[in-house]
Every structure is written in structure tokens, then in C-alpha cells.
């Protein structure tokens, strides 16, 4: 009887056990027998006993006493014993066990064994559980095997080298030369191993990466061979020749082409070829296409290729196979930041995937939808998201609510929409929202001053419908307390009027106070709201007084303290009650990232009301006294066009009077003050700031002023240029001059103004 | 690279475990339990990919056995489905119409086949036939040895 039947017999017996206890008994007996056998001398059954032990170990029972047996079996000269011994070593020993060091010598000997199958056992074990010391010891051996052996051993040595490099990265340099030469092998197994090894080396060492960039043409050749080759029965999977190798080569090309123009250029053609020629009807082809898309997006590929890649992902999105839809959404998530518009085109399909049955697909669709929210699509997308929220699986709810809130904060088209959205979320999934939602919502409500009436009506209706959602109840109580007078007034422009009596409101708040569902924080809100109403209602103040005094003896300390203080407010400090409980001012939002239309440009200084002289717009002078200034739109020497409708004017002559130089001027004048307005020219994206010049100068009344054209009408940002505008002043009375200059300009579509006062002119001015 | 490969039945019994990184016994048990729970809870027509801790989990059901493996971030999930399929094909070729019982009673052979196909979490051999050939030759070597051993030694 062949001894291995005994193993199968044991397995049969164990499986036949009807209860856990019975099984444990059988196993204990067997383990005892095995231990006894191990202590005996060699009797030819050692390997079978170890195999039995390994089975027991897989069932979850302790098997550490087999470790030494593994070591002994590995050292045995017999192949079958070695085989089981090595298997045992991989299952029972790992680098943390001391016994693992004992097999180092055996492995070393077996690496030079005459039989390749023994060598392969040693390589396999080393590559599976070799510790750092073992790797250091045996690395030269592995290098030797990489160079001079048959392909069966070479492929195993390559992956063993990968393990060594992962454990001891410094040894990577040892394997670099050998791995380069492996690329010329024909055997696919060896080639695959070589590509994996090179990938590992390049990922860990940037210099090696540089070196291997020179191998890109060779890799491209290999890949082309695979793609264009005919049918090979050995490697064909669903029409693709060796998809495993293809995917690994694409991954290596990705690493080599990243951030490098030359390498990326070299693979552009190949990627286009693979993308178009690969048949993606089966998983194997889709896997290759997927890897191609990842590579295209990661390297510096040309834009046509990128478009092709995004289109492939779009095609995947429409695939019937769920796996492929999932994959496509994962990839789109990675590129949504960089190629936002391309992904936006597929928004419809992505939103449809929100309704998929599968939880993984739903999650991906949610992430992607949240990433695609923009100011343009916020309304329609939010509708879909809210619909999704009502039916979404519980593990995704918290994420959905926080995503919705973020999107609403960034892109809300109006405050009313924002408030409505938050209220909708609170009613649908109020239990899953973040803690800061309540204060955030309250802050939002206070800023939307026109909507106070609408908000409080809406919240009141929600409150009387359902008091179980704590966050909603808290906000509702706060609002009713704060804006109760608006509620009681009855009319509201934005919603249908409803008559609410004071008693109804107090009833609602009392229900919240007394309900078991209300948390202590919520009851605190309700009590404070009740108190606030005492200054906002007219008839039922006594009722409030009684509620407050009841809670003065409440068990909850917080409530009790509040009630006692409010009581005191009624009794001793009644004169202060109105002041204490009056409407709160708008709360300042201090959190960063709040936008909605804040200007990105510089600060806008406020215009102080100044004592200014009127702007004097005098009629134009006749044409023959044109100045050579004022080429508004570039053409000099043009006659001035007297038309008040136009925004350009002409200047009068410059007559010289006494008055000398003021600010670099050329004498006085009696020309009219002119008012120069120019439309700003929009320049390209290089300029951040562009200005329209409107300069007003306000000198004292007796002085006359002539403004010349500015030297340009756009000032580039960051102080890269300047514009000069000359002003001529006629000061016949020689008064001391003060001037206030106002500059109006447009910066990125916001009109700004700046005022400068010039008090001191150079003394020869008058 | 693959971090681990597990085979378990519909009742959650482990049939094969291969770990490609050093993991303590306790951690192994924890992972096995969590994988079993997660995978067995999935409805029939769902996606084969999951996310767990920082790993991607790919699983596929073949008859009564679930094949489940954990991948790192840069690994290609679709390709891993092909890897699992290839392993099943290899088992099928070796055992001839493989079923769960074959793997239970000949678990060491299943391991040997796996070791010819994957190593260190990476694919070792991409050819369909090479693994089978290697197994045959190793068996021949083993039988020769056993025959030799069972002869009386005088």
C-alpha cells in the first residue's frame, strides 16, 4: 500500500467527523502519532507525515512542531522528501522564525544541484520566504544562475532576484547587468521575469531607471512582435498573444516614459497601435487595453493619443461587463483632475451608473460624480445626487452627504438653493451627516437675511412632521427661537402662507423638549429657543415662564443650568431680558475655502468721500489746435472727434504761460479739462491684470488742468511694466497746489478705484 | 505583486492559502476570516473587485470554490482575473476535470502547480503547456525515487 493513501485516509476521517469536538479529537490523535514518528529514525514515511501535518495546519490547528522536521527533510537527498520539506518550509516557516536560518545552507547546496528540479525547489523557497540575511548570502548564486543556466532556471532565478531586491534594495546593482541581457531571450517565461526584475530595479533606483531608458526601443520591438504575431497555441488567450507579458511590458514602458520626452515619444506609435489593434471583447484584451490607457495617461503622450485613451475609457463605461465599467470609472477618477473636460463628456453615463445594482460600481460612480461637479452642472447633478441619497446603501451615506455639502458650498447658484439642498439632505439622511453641519447651516441661514422668513417657515413645517433627526431638529429649534416673530406673522413671499399660532410653536418646542428621541444637545437648543421666544411673542410669556421653571429641576445638568439662568433672567434681570435675547448679528464664517464669487484680484480700496471739485468737462476745442498727444487707439496725428457719445476727446492747444515746470510739465495751458476714458483691451492669458484708465484729478478750483494720454492702457501683473500719464496744470494764481488723483481700473473684470493725494509739489511750481 | 491567494469553499472552509509576504499566524487568520466574510456576502452578479484596507481584492467563483487574491495598487485587476482563470485551467489539465475534492485530497499537488505558475507574487510562466510539462517531469523524478526507495535495501 503506497504510504500516501494514509494521508488521504486521514483526510477522509477528518472530513467524516460530525462535530467540531470529534474533529479535534481525531486531529489530536493524528498529531500525537506524527510527533512520535518524527522522533523515530528515518523510516521512509517522513514526507507523508509532514504532508499530514500540513493538512492539519491548513485547517487552522497549530503545527509548529513540524518546523524542525521541515529542516531535516530539506537536507535529505531524496527528491520527494525535499519537495515536501520545502513546501513545509514555505507554509510553516517565515523569516521571523529562527528555524528558517537553518535551511540557508541546504538552499545553497541545492542551488548548485545537478537536477534542475531540485534547483527550482530551492529558488522557489528562497523567493517565497527568504529573509534579508539569506538573500544577502545567496545573491551571488542567484546572479550566477541568471546568466548561465537553462531557461527553466533562468525564469525562476529572475523572480527570485525580484524578491531579493525587494528585501535588500542595495543588491539591485548586482543584478542590473544580467537583467539587461535577459531582454534578448526568446522564452516568454524568462522575458516576463526579466521585465518584472527590470521594473523593480527601475522603481527603486533612479540611476538604473536612466540606464534602462536606452532599452525602450528593444521593449517596443518585443511588444510589436507580440501584438502583430500570429496565433501561438502556447501563449494565446482569447485571441491575445501572451497578455501577461504585454501588460508587464506596458507597465515598464510607463515607468520609463514618465516625465521623459524622448522615451515617451518612442512609445507613442506603439501605444496607438496597441490601442487600435487589440480586440477587447474578452477580459484578456480589455486588460491589455486598460494597461495601455493607464500608460498613455501617465507618460507625456501627444494629445491625440490622450483623446483616444479617454475614448476607450468611455467605451468601457458602456460595456455590459460590470468589471469593465468599474475599471473604467477607477481610471476616470485618476484623470478627472487633469483632463476634466474630457471626462465631463461622459457625465451622463457615470450618473446612470449611480443606479447600478452593484455596490462597488455605485461607490465608484459616486466618487466620480462628486469630482465632476462644477458651477455649470450643479443643479442637474445635485438632483441626481439627492435621488441617489434616498436609495443609497448605508455604508455610502456619510460619504455622500459630506460630498453633497462640499459641492453645495462651492457651487451653490443661490442661497435659497443652498439652504433647500441642505434641508433636503437633513430630512433624507440626517443621521449620517457630519457634526459641523448644524453650525454651518445656522451660519448660512443668518447670512441669507432675505430668506429668514422662508427658512423659518420651512423648518417649522419639517419640525412638526418629524422630530427624530437630531441635526434637523436642532437647526429648526434655533431658527424658531431666533426668527419666531417672522413665523408668527404668517405671510411670507417665498412660500404659501400658513397661520401659526403662538401656542402651536410652543407646543412644537415642548414636544422636542419632552421627547425621548431628543438628545441632550437638542433639548438644550429647544430650551434656549423657548426662552428667546419670550421676547418675540406677545401673549404666552407665562407659559414660557412655567416651562423654564420646570426645567430648573431637571436631572440633566446642562438643561438645569440653562433653566435656572433663564429663570433668573425672568425674575431678577427682566429689564435686561429684551437686550439679551435680541436677534443675533450675522456670524462670521472663519473657515477657509469659502468662495462663491470672491474676487481673486487685489484688494479693493474704498472710496472715501472726498471734497472734490466737479469734474469739468468742457467743450472741445476746434480741430486746428490738436495736440500731438492722445493717440487713443494707436493712430497718431488723427484729428480729434468731437462727440460726447464716444469716450475719447481731444485736447486743446498748449499755450505757454508762466508757471514753469510742474511735474515735468511743459508749461501751463488753458485747455479744458478732459476726461479720458478708454476701453480696456483684453490681452491673452499672460496678463493677470488689465486696466482701463480713467484718471480724474482734483486740483483747487483756480487751477486748470490738462491730462495727456496715458502711455498705454494695460499694465501687466507683477510689476512688469508701467504706464505713465502726463498732466498739465495751469496755475495762473499761483496758489499752492494740492491734487487728489483718482484712478479707476478694471482688474480681471472687477472695477476698482484708487485715490492718491498729492500734497507737495516741487517748489519752483509757483 | 499579489499579496496572497486564498481558495475557500462556499461554507468558508479554507482549501489553499499562499502568502507572498511574511505575515504572522494571527494576522493570517484575521485576513482569512475577513476575506471569507466579505466575499461570501457578495450577491451573485456583482463586480469581481473589492476594496479592503489598502489592497484591491479580486475574487472569482468556480463551481463550489472561491478564488480570492489581494493586489497592490499598481496591479491590473482584469489581468488578475486572467491569472485566476489560468490557474484553474492548469489544475483542470493536471487533474482532468478538477473539482473541489481533488484539491482537498491532493492539496500538495495544488501547491506544486501553483509554485510552477506564480512565484513571489508575480507570474512565473505564461505558457499554458510549460507548467504541465514541468509537473510531469517532476512526478517522474519522484516516482523513480519512490520506486527506488520501496525496493528492499540489501
Coordinates of C-alpha atoms in Angstrom, one line a residue, chain A residues 304-667:
Chain A
X304 CA -4.4 62.8 -29.9
X305 CA -3.4 59.7 -28.0
X306 CA -4.8 61.0 -24.8
X307 CA -8.1 61.7 -26.5
X308 CA -8.0 58.1 -27.8
X309 CA -7.4 56.8 -24.3
X310 CA -10.3 58.7 -22.8
X311 CA -12.5 57.5 -25.6
X312 CA -11.5 53.9 -24.8
X313 CA -12.5 54.5 -21.2
X314 CA -15.8 56.0 -22.4
X315 CA -16.4 52.8 -24.4
X316 CA -15.6 50.8 -21.4
X317 CA -18.2 52.7 -19.5
X318 CA -20.9 51.4 -21.8
X319 CA -19.7 47.8 -21.6
X320 CA -22.1 45.2 -20.3
X321 CA -19.5 43.7 -18.1
X322 CA -19.6 45.2 -14.7
X323 CA -16.0 44.7 -14.0
X324 CA -15.0 46.7 -17.0
X325 CA -17.4 49.6 -16.0
X326 CA -15.8 49.5 -12.6
X327 CA -12.3 49.6 -14.0
X328 CA -13.2 52.5 -16.3
X329 CA -14.5 54.6 -13.5
X330 CA -11.5 53.9 -11.4
X331 CA -9.3 55.2 -14.3
X332 CA -11.5 58.2 -14.9
X333 CA -11.2 59.1 -11.3
X334 CA -7.4 59.3 -11.7
X335 CA -7.6 61.6 -14.6
X336 CA -10.6 63.7 -13.7
X337 CA -8.3 66.4 -12.3
X338 CA -6.1 66.7 -15.3
X339 CA -8.5 66.0 -18.2
X340 CA -11.6 67.4 -16.6
X341 CA -13.4 68.3 -19.8
X342 CA -12.8 65.0 -21.5
X343 CA -14.3 63.2 -18.5
X344 CA -17.3 65.7 -18.4
X345 CA -18.4 64.4 -21.7
X346 CA -19.2 61.0 -20.1
X347 CA -21.0 62.5 -17.2
X348 CA -24.4 61.1 -18.3
X349 CA -23.2 57.5 -18.3
X350 CA -21.5 58.0 -15.0
X351 CA -24.6 59.3 -13.4
X352 CA -26.5 56.4 -14.8
X353 CA -24.1 54.1 -13.0
X354 CA -25.3 55.5 -9.7
X355 CA -28.4 53.4 -10.3
X356 CA -26.4 50.2 -10.8
X357 CA -27.2 47.2 -8.5
X358 CA -23.6 46.6 -7.6
X359 CA -22.2 48.3 -4.5
X360 CA -18.7 48.7 -5.9
X361 CA -19.9 50.3 -9.1
X362 CA -22.1 52.6 -7.1
X363 CA -19.2 53.7 -4.9
X364 CA -17.0 54.5 -7.9
X365 CA -19.9 56.3 -9.7
X366 CA -20.4 58.4 -6.5
X367 CA -16.8 59.4 -6.3
X368 CA -16.6 60.3 -9.9
X369 CA -19.9 62.3 -9.8
X370 CA -18.6 64.3 -6.9
X371 CA -15.4 65.0 -8.8
X372 CA -17.3 66.2 -11.8
X373 CA -19.5 68.8 -10.1
X374 CA -18.9 72.2 -11.5
X375 CA -20.7 75.5 -11.5
X376 CA -22.3 74.7 -14.8
X377 CA -23.9 71.4 -14.0
X378 CA -24.6 71.8 -10.3
X379 CA -28.3 71.9 -10.4
X380 CA -28.9 68.9 -12.6
X381 CA -26.1 66.9 -10.9
X382 CA -27.4 67.7 -7.5
X383 CA -30.8 66.4 -8.4
X384 CA -29.2 63.1 -9.3
X385 CA -27.2 63.0 -6.2
X386 CA -30.1 63.7 -3.9
X387 CA -32.1 60.9 -5.7
X388 CA -29.1 58.6 -5.1
X389 CA -29.0 59.6 -1.4
X390 CA -32.6 58.4 -0.9
X391 CA -31.8 54.9 -2.1
X392 CA -28.1 54.6 -1.4
X393 CA -26.6 51.7 0.7
X394 CA -25.9 52.7 4.3
X395 CA -22.1 52.4 4.1
X396 CA -22.0 55.1 1.4
X397 CA -24.4 57.6 3.1
X398 CA -21.9 59.5 5.2
X399 CA -19.6 60.0 2.2
X400 CA -22.5 61.1 0.0
X401 CA -23.8 63.7 2.5
X402 CA -20.4 65.2 3.0
X403 CA -19.7 65.2 -0.7
X404 CA -23.1 66.9 -1.3
X405 CA -22.3 69.5 1.3
X406 CA -18.9 70.3 -0.2
X407 CA -20.3 70.6 -3.7
X408 CA -23.2 72.8 -2.5
X409 CA -20.8 75.1 -0.6
X410 CA -18.5 75.6 -3.6
X411 CA -21.0 76.0 -6.4
X412 CA -24.4 77.0 -4.9
X413 CA -26.1 79.1 -7.5
X414 CA -28.2 80.9 -4.9
X415 CA -28.6 80.9 -1.2
X416 CA -32.1 79.7 -1.3
X417 CA -31.0 76.7 -3.4
X418 CA -28.2 76.1 -0.9
X419 CA -30.5 76.1 2.1
X420 CA -33.0 73.9 0.3
X421 CA -30.4 71.4 -0.6
X422 CA -29.1 71.1 2.9
X423 CA -32.6 70.8 4.3
X424 CA -33.3 68.1 1.8
X425 CA -30.2 66.2 2.9
X426 CA -31.1 66.5 6.5
X427 CA -34.6 65.2 6.0
X428 CA -33.4 62.3 3.9
X429 CA -30.2 61.3 5.7
X430 CA -29.9 63.5 8.7
X431 CA -28.4 60.7 10.8
X432 CA -25.3 60.4 8.6
X433 CA -24.2 64.0 8.4
X434 CA -21.0 65.5 9.9
X435 CA -21.2 67.2 13.2
X436 CA -20.3 70.6 11.8
X437 CA -23.3 70.6 9.6
X438 CA -25.5 72.2 12.3
X439 CA -23.3 75.2 13.0
X440 CA -22.5 75.6 9.3
X441 CA -26.2 75.6 8.3
X442 CA -27.0 78.1 11.1
X443 CA -24.3 80.4 9.9
X444 CA -25.6 80.1 6.3
X445 CA -29.1 80.9 7.4
X446 CA -28.0 84.0 9.3
X447 CA -26.2 85.4 6.2
X448 CA -29.2 84.8 4.0
X449 CA -31.1 87.7 5.5
X450 CA -33.9 87.9 2.9
X451 CA -34.7 84.3 3.4
X452 CA -35.2 84.3 7.1
X453 CA -38.9 84.2 6.8
X454 CA -38.9 81.4 4.2
X455 CA -36.3 79.4 6.1
X456 CA -38.2 79.5 9.4
X457 CA -41.5 78.5 7.8
X458 CA -39.8 75.6 6.0
X459 CA -38.1 74.4 9.2
X460 CA -41.2 74.7 11.2
X461 CA -43.0 72.5 8.8
X462 CA -40.2 70.0 8.9
X463 CA -40.2 70.1 12.7
X464 CA -43.9 69.3 13.1
X465 CA -43.6 66.5 10.6
X466 CA -40.7 64.6 12.3
X467 CA -38.5 65.2 15.3
X468 CA -36.3 62.1 15.0
X469 CA -33.4 63.6 13.0
X470 CA -31.4 65.4 15.6
X471 CA -29.4 67.8 13.3
X472 CA -32.6 68.9 11.6
X473 CA -34.4 69.4 14.9
X474 CA -31.5 71.4 16.3
X475 CA -31.4 73.8 13.4
X476 CA -35.2 74.1 13.4
X477 CA -35.3 75.0 17.1
X478 CA -32.6 77.5 16.7
X479 CA -34.4 79.2 13.8
X480 CA -37.7 79.2 15.5
X481 CA -36.1 80.8 18.6
X482 CA -34.4 83.4 16.5
X483 CA -37.0 84.2 13.9
X484 CA -40.1 83.2 15.7
X485 CA -41.7 86.6 15.1
X486 CA -41.4 86.1 11.4
X487 CA -43.0 82.8 11.7
X488 CA -45.9 84.1 13.7
X489 CA -46.5 86.9 11.3
X490 CA -47.9 84.4 8.9
X491 CA -47.1 85.8 5.5
X492 CA -44.0 85.0 3.5
X493 CA -43.3 85.8 -0.1
X494 CA -41.5 82.7 -1.0
X495 CA -43.8 80.1 0.3
X496 CA -47.5 79.6 0.9
X497 CA -48.8 81.5 3.9
X498 CA -49.7 79.4 6.9
X499 CA -51.3 80.5 10.1
X500 CA -49.2 79.6 13.1
X501 CA -50.4 80.4 16.5
X502 CA -48.1 81.1 19.4
X503 CA -49.4 78.0 21.2
X504 CA -48.6 75.8 18.2
X505 CA -45.0 76.9 18.2
X506 CA -44.6 76.4 21.9
X507 CA -46.3 73.0 21.6
X508 CA -43.7 72.0 19.0
X509 CA -40.8 73.1 21.1
X510 CA -42.2 71.4 24.2
X511 CA -42.6 68.2 22.3
X512 CA -39.0 68.3 21.4
X513 CA -38.1 69.0 25.0
X514 CA -40.1 66.1 26.3
X515 CA -39.4 63.5 23.6
X516 CA -37.2 60.5 24.4
X517 CA -35.8 60.7 20.9
X518 CA -34.2 64.1 21.6
X519 CA -30.5 64.1 22.6
X520 CA -29.4 66.3 25.4
X521 CA -27.9 68.8 23.0
X522 CA -31.2 69.0 21.1
X523 CA -33.1 69.7 24.3
X524 CA -30.7 72.4 25.1
X525 CA -31.4 74.0 21.7
X526 CA -35.2 73.7 22.3
X527 CA -35.0 75.3 25.8
X528 CA -33.0 78.2 24.6
X529 CA -35.4 78.7 21.7
X530 CA -38.3 78.7 24.0
X531 CA -36.6 81.4 26.1
X532 CA -35.8 83.5 23.1
X533 CA -39.4 83.4 22.0
X534 CA -40.3 85.2 25.2
X535 CA -39.3 88.5 23.6
X536 CA -40.8 87.7 20.3
X537 CA -44.3 86.7 21.2
X538 CA -46.9 88.7 23.0
X539 CA -49.4 86.5 24.7
X540 CA -47.9 83.4 26.1
X541 CA -45.0 84.6 28.1
X542 CA -46.4 83.0 31.2
X543 CA -46.3 79.6 29.5
X544 CA -42.7 80.1 28.7
X545 CA -42.0 81.2 32.3
X546 CA -43.6 78.0 33.6
X547 CA -41.7 75.7 31.1
X548 CA -38.4 77.3 32.1
X549 CA -39.1 77.0 35.8
X550 CA -40.0 73.3 35.4
X551 CA -36.6 72.6 33.9
X552 CA -34.9 74.3 36.7
X553 CA -35.1 70.9 38.5
X554 CA -34.2 68.7 35.5
X555 CA -31.8 65.9 36.1
X556 CA -29.7 66.8 33.1
X557 CA -27.2 69.3 34.5
X558 CA -26.8 71.3 31.3
X559 CA -30.6 71.8 31.0
X560 CA -30.9 72.6 34.6
X561 CA -28.2 75.2 34.5
X562 CA -29.8 76.8 31.5
X563 CA -33.2 76.8 33.0
X564 CA -32.0 78.3 36.3
X565 CA -30.2 81.1 34.4
X566 CA -33.3 81.8 32.3
X567 CA -35.4 81.9 35.4
X568 CA -33.1 84.4 36.9
X569 CA -33.4 86.4 33.7
X570 CA -37.1 86.5 34.2
X571 CA -37.1 87.3 37.8
X572 CA -34.1 89.5 38.7
X573 CA -33.0 90.8 35.3
X574 CA -36.2 91.3 33.5
X575 CA -35.1 94.7 32.4
X576 CA -32.2 93.1 30.5
X577 CA -34.2 90.3 29.0
X578 CA -35.0 92.0 25.8
X579 CA -31.5 93.1 25.2
X580 CA -30.0 89.7 26.0
X581 CA -32.4 87.8 23.8
X582 CA -32.4 90.1 20.8
X583 CA -31.6 89.0 17.2
X584 CA -28.1 87.8 16.7
X585 CA -25.8 89.5 14.3
X586 CA -24.5 87.8 11.2
X587 CA -22.0 85.2 12.1
X588 CA -18.6 85.4 10.5
X589 CA -17.6 82.4 8.6
X590 CA -14.0 81.7 9.5
X591 CA -13.4 78.5 7.7
X592 CA -11.2 78.7 4.6
X593 CA -12.2 77.8 1.1
X594 CA -15.5 79.6 1.2
X595 CA -15.8 81.2 -2.2
X596 CA -18.9 81.9 -4.2
X597 CA -17.7 84.8 -6.0
X598 CA -14.9 86.3 -4.0
X599 CA -12.6 88.3 -6.2
X600 CA -9.3 86.8 -6.9
X601 CA -7.7 90.0 -7.6
X602 CA -6.2 92.5 -5.3
X603 CA -8.0 94.4 -2.6
X604 CA -10.4 97.0 -3.5
X605 CA -9.8 100.2 -1.6
X606 CA -12.8 102.1 -0.6
X607 CA -13.5 105.4 -2.0
X608 CA -13.6 108.0 0.8
X609 CA -16.0 110.7 0.1
X610 CA -13.7 113.5 -0.7
X611 CA -14.0 117.1 -1.0
X612 CA -13.8 117.3 -4.7
X613 CA -14.2 119.7 -7.3
X614 CA -16.5 118.8 -10.0
X615 CA -15.2 117.1 -13.0
X616 CA -15.3 119.8 -15.6
X617 CA -16.0 118.6 -19.0
X618 CA -15.6 121.5 -21.3
X619 CA -16.5 121.6 -24.9
X620 CA -13.9 120.5 -27.4
X621 CA -11.5 123.0 -28.9
X622 CA -11.6 123.3 -32.6
X623 CA -9.7 120.9 -34.6
X624 CA -6.8 123.1 -35.6
X625 CA -5.5 123.1 -32.2
X626 CA -5.0 119.5 -31.8
X627 CA -2.2 118.2 -29.8
X628 CA 0.0 115.5 -30.8
X629 CA -1.0 113.6 -27.8
X630 CA -3.7 111.3 -27.3
X631 CA -3.3 108.5 -29.7
X632 CA -6.1 106.6 -28.1
X633 CA -6.1 103.6 -30.3
X634 CA -2.7 103.8 -31.7
X635 CA -3.0 106.2 -34.7
X636 CA -1.2 109.5 -34.1
X637 CA -2.0 112.6 -35.9
X638 CA -5.6 111.8 -36.2
X639 CA -7.9 114.8 -35.9
X640 CA -9.9 114.6 -32.7
X641 CA -13.5 113.6 -33.0
X642 CA -15.8 115.9 -31.1
X643 CA -18.5 113.6 -30.0
X644 CA -19.6 113.3 -26.5
X645 CA -21.0 109.8 -27.1
X646 CA -17.6 108.5 -27.9
X647 CA -15.4 108.0 -25.0
X648 CA -12.5 109.9 -26.4
X649 CA -11.9 113.6 -26.5
X650 CA -9.4 115.9 -27.9
X651 CA -7.1 118.3 -26.2
X652 CA -6.9 121.9 -26.7
X653 CA -3.7 123.8 -27.5
X654 CA -1.0 124.1 -25.1
X655 CA -0.2 127.7 -24.6
X656 CA 2.7 128.6 -22.5
X657 CA 2.2 130.7 -19.6
X658 CA 4.3 131.4 -16.7
X659 CA 4.2 128.5 -14.4
X660 CA 7.2 126.6 -15.3
X661 CA 7.5 123.0 -14.7
X662 CA 5.1 121.1 -12.7
X663 CA 5.7 117.5 -12.5
X664 CA 7.7 117.5 -15.6
X665 CA 5.2 119.5 -17.5
X666 CA 5.6 121.8 -20.4
X667 CA 4.0 124.9 -19.2

